[in-house]
Tab-separated table of C-alpha atoms in Angstrom:
chain	number	residue	atom	x	y	z
A	1	MET	CA	130.630	116.500	-159.997
A	2	THR	CA	132.212	119.898	-160.473
A	3	LEU	CA	130.287	122.428	-162.500
A	4	THR	CA	131.997	124.521	-165.161
A	5	PRO	CA	131.548	128.290	-164.852
A	6	LEU	CA	128.984	128.147	-167.685
A	7	GLN	CA	127.020	125.384	-165.962
A	8	GLN	CA	127.206	127.127	-162.602
A	9	GLU	CA	125.912	130.413	-164.026
A	10	PHE	CA	123.057	128.628	-165.808
A	11	VAL	CA	122.083	126.654	-162.696
A	12	LEU	CA	122.202	129.730	-160.452
A	13	HIS	CA	120.102	131.728	-162.896
A	14	PHE	CA	117.454	128.984	-163.085
A	15	GLY	CA	117.348	128.869	-159.304
A	16	GLU	CA	116.769	132.605	-159.179
A	17	MET	CA	114.134	132.446	-161.897
A	18	GLY	CA	112.493	129.440	-160.256
A	19	SER	CA	111.728	131.497	-157.180
A	20	ARG	CA	110.111	134.113	-159.459
A	21	TRP	CA	108.088	131.396	-161.223
A	22	GLY	CA	106.683	130.168	-157.921
A	23	ILE	CA	108.907	127.144	-157.368
A	24	ASN	CA	111.603	126.566	-154.796
A	25	ARG	CA	115.055	127.868	-155.765
A	26	THR	CA	116.598	124.416	-155.331
A	27	VAL	CA	113.952	122.859	-157.588
A	28	GLY	CA	114.931	125.330	-160.306
A	29	GLN	CA	118.602	124.505	-159.813
A	30	ILE	CA	117.988	120.743	-159.930
A	31	TYR	CA	116.041	121.124	-163.153
A	32	ALA	CA	118.730	123.314	-164.704
A	33	LEU	CA	121.453	120.834	-163.762
A	34	LEU	CA	119.533	117.931	-165.260
A	35	PHE	CA	118.710	119.969	-168.365
A	36	ILE	CA	122.352	120.709	-169.178
A	37	SER	CA	123.729	117.311	-168.173
A	38	SER	CA	124.553	115.038	-171.079
A	39	GLU	CA	123.987	111.951	-168.909
A	40	PRO	CA	121.256	111.110	-166.381
A	41	LEU	CA	122.193	111.997	-162.794
A	42	ASN	CA	121.396	110.318	-159.504
A	43	ALA	CA	120.351	112.150	-156.349
A	44	GLU	CA	123.798	111.867	-154.759
A	45	THR	CA	125.481	113.496	-157.742
A	46	ILE	CA	122.873	116.268	-157.795
A	47	THR	CA	123.308	116.848	-154.050
A	48	ASP	CA	127.088	117.073	-154.384
A	49	ALA	CA	126.997	119.322	-157.458
A	50	LEU	CA	124.558	121.792	-155.919
A	51	GLY	CA	125.788	121.635	-152.332
A	52	VAL	CA	122.299	121.077	-150.948
A	53	SER	CA	120.967	118.518	-148.502
A	54	ARG	CA	119.965	115.056	-149.694
A	55	SER	CA	116.404	115.596	-148.411
A	56	ASN	CA	116.168	118.871	-150.337
A	57	THR	CA	117.289	117.045	-153.473
A	58	SER	CA	114.744	114.254	-152.915
A	59	MET	CA	111.892	116.716	-152.379
A	60	GLY	CA	112.941	118.707	-155.444
A	61	LEU	CA	113.048	115.604	-157.624
A	62	LYS	CA	109.601	114.560	-156.388
A	63	GLU	CA	108.223	117.989	-157.250
A	64	LEU	CA	109.774	117.882	-160.731
A	65	GLN	CA	108.314	114.398	-161.238
A	66	SER	CA	104.872	115.669	-160.198
A	67	TRP	CA	105.209	118.315	-162.921
A	68	ASN	CA	106.236	115.610	-165.436
A	69	LEU	CA	109.437	117.534	-166.128
A	70	VAL	CA	111.972	114.820	-165.312
A	71	ARG	CA	112.273	111.230	-166.375
A	72	LEU	CA	113.382	108.346	-164.229
A	73	LYS	CA	116.114	106.196	-165.779
A	74	HIS	CA	117.690	102.967	-164.636
A	75	ILE	CA	121.249	102.045	-165.414
A	76	PRO	CA	122.057	98.335	-165.695
A	77	GLY	CA	124.000	97.124	-162.656
A	78	ASP	CA	123.143	100.211	-160.580
A	79	ARG	CA	120.214	100.139	-158.157
A	80	ARG	CA	120.045	103.935	-157.817
A	81	ASP	CA	117.465	106.024	-159.631
A	82	TYR	CA	118.805	108.362	-162.286
A	83	PHE	CA	117.019	111.410	-163.636
A	84	THR	CA	117.039	113.331	-166.869
A	85	THR	CA	114.924	115.837	-168.762
A	86	PRO	CA	113.270	115.272	-172.137
A	87	ASP	CA	115.551	116.040	-175.079
A	88	ASP	CA	112.794	117.755	-177.064
A	89	LEU	CA	112.492	121.395	-175.983
A	90	TRP	CA	108.965	121.587	-177.373
A	91	GLU	CA	107.940	118.642	-175.217
A	92	ILE	CA	109.262	120.524	-172.187
A	93	VAL	CA	107.396	123.710	-173.132
A	94	ARG	CA	104.183	121.816	-173.847
A	95	THR	CA	104.465	120.014	-170.495
A	96	LEU	CA	105.048	123.276	-168.623
A	97	VAL	CA	102.081	124.960	-170.271
A	98	ALA	CA	99.801	121.969	-169.678
A	99	GLU	CA	100.822	121.695	-166.016
A	100	ARG	CA	100.406	125.407	-165.366
A	101	LYS	CA	96.994	125.309	-167.037
A	102	LYS	CA	95.980	122.333	-164.895
A	103	ARG	CA	97.257	123.907	-161.669
A	104	GLU	CA	96.372	127.570	-162.193
A	105	ILE	CA	93.976	128.273	-165.043
A	106	ASP	CA	91.538	125.369	-164.657
A	107	PRO	CA	90.832	125.974	-160.927
A	108	THR	CA	90.363	129.700	-161.590
A	109	LEU	CA	87.947	128.997	-164.433
A	110	SER	CA	86.025	126.568	-162.228
A	111	LYS	CA	85.744	129.179	-159.474
A	112	LEU	CA	84.546	131.857	-161.907
A	113	ARG	CA	81.871	129.505	-163.274
A	114	GLU	CA	80.849	128.565	-159.750
A	115	LEU	CA	80.477	132.233	-158.807
A	116	GLU	CA	78.331	132.900	-161.868
A	117	LEU	CA	76.101	129.896	-161.132
A	118	GLN	CA	75.305	131.326	-157.701
A	119	GLY	CA	73.147	133.897	-159.479
A	120	PRO	CA	72.818	137.637	-158.951
A	121	ALA	CA	74.543	138.849	-155.812
A	122	GLY	CA	73.528	142.487	-156.017
A	123	ASP	CA	76.916	143.679	-157.271
A	124	ASP	CA	76.453	144.287	-160.982
A	125	TYR	CA	79.966	145.599	-161.541
A	126	ALA	CA	81.701	142.627	-159.881
A	127	GLU	CA	79.382	140.179	-161.650
A	128	ALA	CA	80.167	141.766	-165.025
A	129	ARG	CA	83.919	141.695	-164.377
A	130	ILE	CA	83.763	138.034	-163.322
A	131	ALA	CA	81.808	137.162	-166.475
A	132	GLU	CA	84.262	139.128	-168.634
A	133	LEU	CA	87.227	137.362	-167.039
A	134	ARG	CA	85.598	133.949	-167.469
A	135	GLU	CA	84.911	134.642	-171.141
A	136	LEU	CA	88.510	135.728	-171.710
A	137	ILE	CA	89.927	132.666	-169.969
A	138	GLU	CA	87.561	130.397	-171.906
A	139	MET	CA	88.712	132.001	-175.154
A	140	MET	CA	92.359	131.556	-174.144
A	141	THR	CA	91.851	127.931	-173.130
A	142	GLY	CA	90.060	127.273	-176.404
A	143	PHE	CA	93.021	128.766	-178.273
A	144	TYR	CA	95.383	126.687	-176.146
A	145	ALA	CA	93.423	123.525	-176.995
A	146	GLU	CA	93.746	124.291	-180.705
A	147	MET	CA	97.492	124.996	-180.439
A	148	GLU	CA	98.072	121.938	-178.262
A	149	ARG	CA	96.678	119.702	-181.000
A	150	LEU	CA	99.106	121.005	-183.617
A	151	GLU	CA	102.195	119.009	-184.489
A	152	THR	CA	105.359	120.798	-183.413
A	153	GLU	CA	106.423	121.714	-186.965
A	154	ARG	CA	103.078	123.395	-187.662
A	155	LEU	CA	103.161	125.202	-184.320
A	156	VAL	CA	106.637	126.559	-185.066
A	157	LYS	CA	105.481	127.752	-188.496
A	158	LEU	CA	102.477	129.457	-186.926
A	159	MET	CA	104.652	131.171	-184.334
A	160	THR	CA	107.093	132.443	-186.948
A	161	LEU	CA	104.152	133.983	-188.812
A	162	GLY	CA	103.073	136.007	-185.752
A	163	SER	CA	103.553	139.585	-187.004
A	164	LYS	CA	102.517	138.621	-190.540
A	165	ILE	CA	99.186	137.341	-189.209
A	166	ALA	CA	98.647	140.599	-187.306
A	167	GLY	CA	99.394	142.535	-190.512
A	168	LEU	CA	96.970	140.360	-192.453
A	169	ILE	CA	94.243	141.043	-189.894
A	170	ASP	CA	94.912	144.790	-190.198
A	171	LYS	CA	94.772	144.624	-194.018
A	172	THR	CA	91.566	142.592	-194.098
A	173	ALA	CA	89.780	144.568	-191.380
A	174	GLY	CA	87.617	146.331	-193.959
A	175	MET	CA	86.564	143.037	-195.537
A	176	PHE	CA	85.910	141.259	-192.243
A	177	PRO	CA	84.715	143.842	-189.708
A	178	THR	CA	84.192	141.210	-187.012
A	179	LEU	CA	87.976	140.772	-186.790
A	180	THR	CA	88.381	144.298	-185.410
A	181	ASN	CA	85.125	144.617	-183.458
A	182	ARG	CA	85.854	141.792	-180.991
A	183	LYS	CA	86.251	142.706	-177.381
């Protein structure tokens, strides 16, 4: 498989961004290639297109599967595994957010709660900062839970209202003082 200049630039960019997002460069490139491919690809095709080792491709595909970002497909008459990404961009975004929450936010929240349960440690400032951080993360995860339950169409509508909602909060601040007094 030979990549067009457009495909190559996209794949290289995703590889570069992948390393900034905390994933292996090759994993980012594999995902990008699958994302822009109109047909499912097998590991051999991915290896050839990216010029990476077969083992690197296999490890990358396993990592993407563990993130629920690729789908395994079977083609009649072919024993090889083929891979693709979901067609729905919102499904991809929701999966990424859910996986990052599970891998990063949830363990941090658990650790903060654990530290608070240990009781006073004689460091009032650190204890207050930990409590403040826990409260913020709990508020954010509560907001995430509400947004995650919304159907995609309603979520899109809510997102497009972003600045209008902020303006509404500013206009109603006098009527609802608690909207502006939150920390």
